[in-house]
Amino acid sequence: MELEIKKDLTSNWFKMLQDSICQKISEIEKNKVEFKSTIWKRNHKKDEGGGEFKILENGKVFDKVGVNFSKVHGKFPKQFQKNILGAKKNPNFWASGISVVMHMKNPLIPAMHFNTRYICTTQNWFGGGIDVTPSKKDNNEKKEFHKILRNMCNRHNKNYYLKYKKWCDEYFYLPHRKETRGIGGIFFDYKKDNFEKDFKFIRDVGTTFENIFQKIIRKKIKNKWTRKDKEIQYIKRGRYVEFNLLYDRGTKFGLQTGGNVKGILMSLPPLAKWK
Amino acid sequence: MELEIKKDLTSNWFKMLQDSICQKISEIEKNKVEFKSTIWKRNHKKDEGGGEFKILENGKVFDKVGVNFSKVHGKFPKQFQKNILGAKKNPNFWASGISVVMHMKNPLIPAMHFNTRYICTTQNWFGGGIDVTPSKKDNNEKKEFHKILRNMCNRHNKNYYLKYKKWCDEYFYLPHRKETRGIGGIFFDYKKDNFEKDFKFIRDVGTTFENIFQKIIRKKIKNKWTRKDKEIQYIKRGRYVEFNLLYDRGTKFGLQTGGNVKGILMSLPPLAKWK
């Protein structure tokens, strides 16, 4: 398959998935709160693509949820080339992806994060993952969440789940706090074995995320929570901010390469506390 | 003068200044809210010094203020040696300092930050600064603040003010936002011309900070503010968090070298918002 066709297939899928996820979120909000959409361009002087991020705030269910789509191309700044697979000698890249971060009003429902991307340098690969950050422990929820991910992974390759779960645990870790960001999930990068199989997996990760967030939210949407639960959530969100600003590679990379700041930082919670 | 005497003189001054600043803050709070003190050791197995940080929260005037004293010694981890003056070939260091961060309840009063330190590797130097972060513009306050700093600097050296003001503007800058953290102040490092003159300057920076924060607070303490002013302050605090976690060298260095996490992150505001 030609590379241009792969780029079209993947970016169209990410765009479609953005619409589909936004629609499901709107349904959960009973269509009473609207997403605000921002369309941005990477470069105003020449065409280097851009994206659209959609943010819904102050809902009945979501405090803040961002659903970000981008499709960009250009040249990596020199100082980053060495860190990027396949870009050591050639700075040209193309990248498309979708990322979602959900900060929930009900503190008994975990924050949820999902991302998939397709990146082309002199090599072409997929990356992404799903992970969940509760502020209140719930072992059943954790088990159920990982079971869905394991089943999904097993549909594609019996080795994926353990490998990607481990990668997730290692990635979403705050060394200064000696704690994980949440209860893990899956995380993968540099996935470039076989485009058709990999893309099938990527689509499955997307639709599985749709199932997961609806399931988790519906299960607890009516559960009563206390002021104290909310305070614990605010502190947990402080940790979320610490992770994203101190360690997250995507955040750092985006900010250092002149990405859209509001789009990149949409992952930050609406309100966080430190004590 | 022997180095050990310099270490005693500087660390005793920082400790005394911590007590003095805490007392002045307590007076502003009419002694109705107490500082909580935490004493920590750098290493529990052998003596590598430690410190004491004092935090006052939920006051009538201060939302949160931290006053941190430390006196530590040890060896720099190998990967940091090359970045530290005088430590390329010898990892041993001794360091003492005081840092203060004030997050005010009244959003018309700026957040204020002060720090001075004495660091010894194979070279010995002072560093520090004062800077102020309003969430509402006030040109008179800015003028007055810089005038006090200029006068103080001029007592020591006619070149200090412009040099250290520029350094401050460059340091407290958020490139991804294309904005400064606040209205500047002074910032200096690697100060090692003459111990006695430098130490005199360092003490003047400390007592000048005491004058500045009392003056700024007293001037506005009774000014009425609105809910909207407070919301703007919360957003500005989000920027403060971004700066400290993304760019601040002290924060990064402290977290990467196993410093006391609560002490290092006491600079974070009690509550921040993003929209």
Coordinates of C-alpha atoms in Angstrom, one line a residue, chain A residues 168-181 243 247:
Chain A
C168 CA 1.9 1.8 30.7
D169 CA 2.9 1.2 34.3
E170 CA 6.4 2.3 33.6
Y171 CA 5.4 5.4 31.6
F172 CA 2.7 6.8 33.9
Y173 CA 4.9 6.9 36.9
L174 CA 5.8 9.9 39.1
P175 CA 9.3 9.1 40.4
H176 CA 9.4 12.1 42.8
R177 CA 6.1 10.9 44.4
K178 CA 7.1 7.2 44.1
E179 CA 3.5 6.6 42.8
T180 CA 1.8 5.6 39.6
R181 CA -0.5 8.2 37.9
F243 CA 2.9 14.2 35.6
Y247 CA 7.3 14.0 32.5

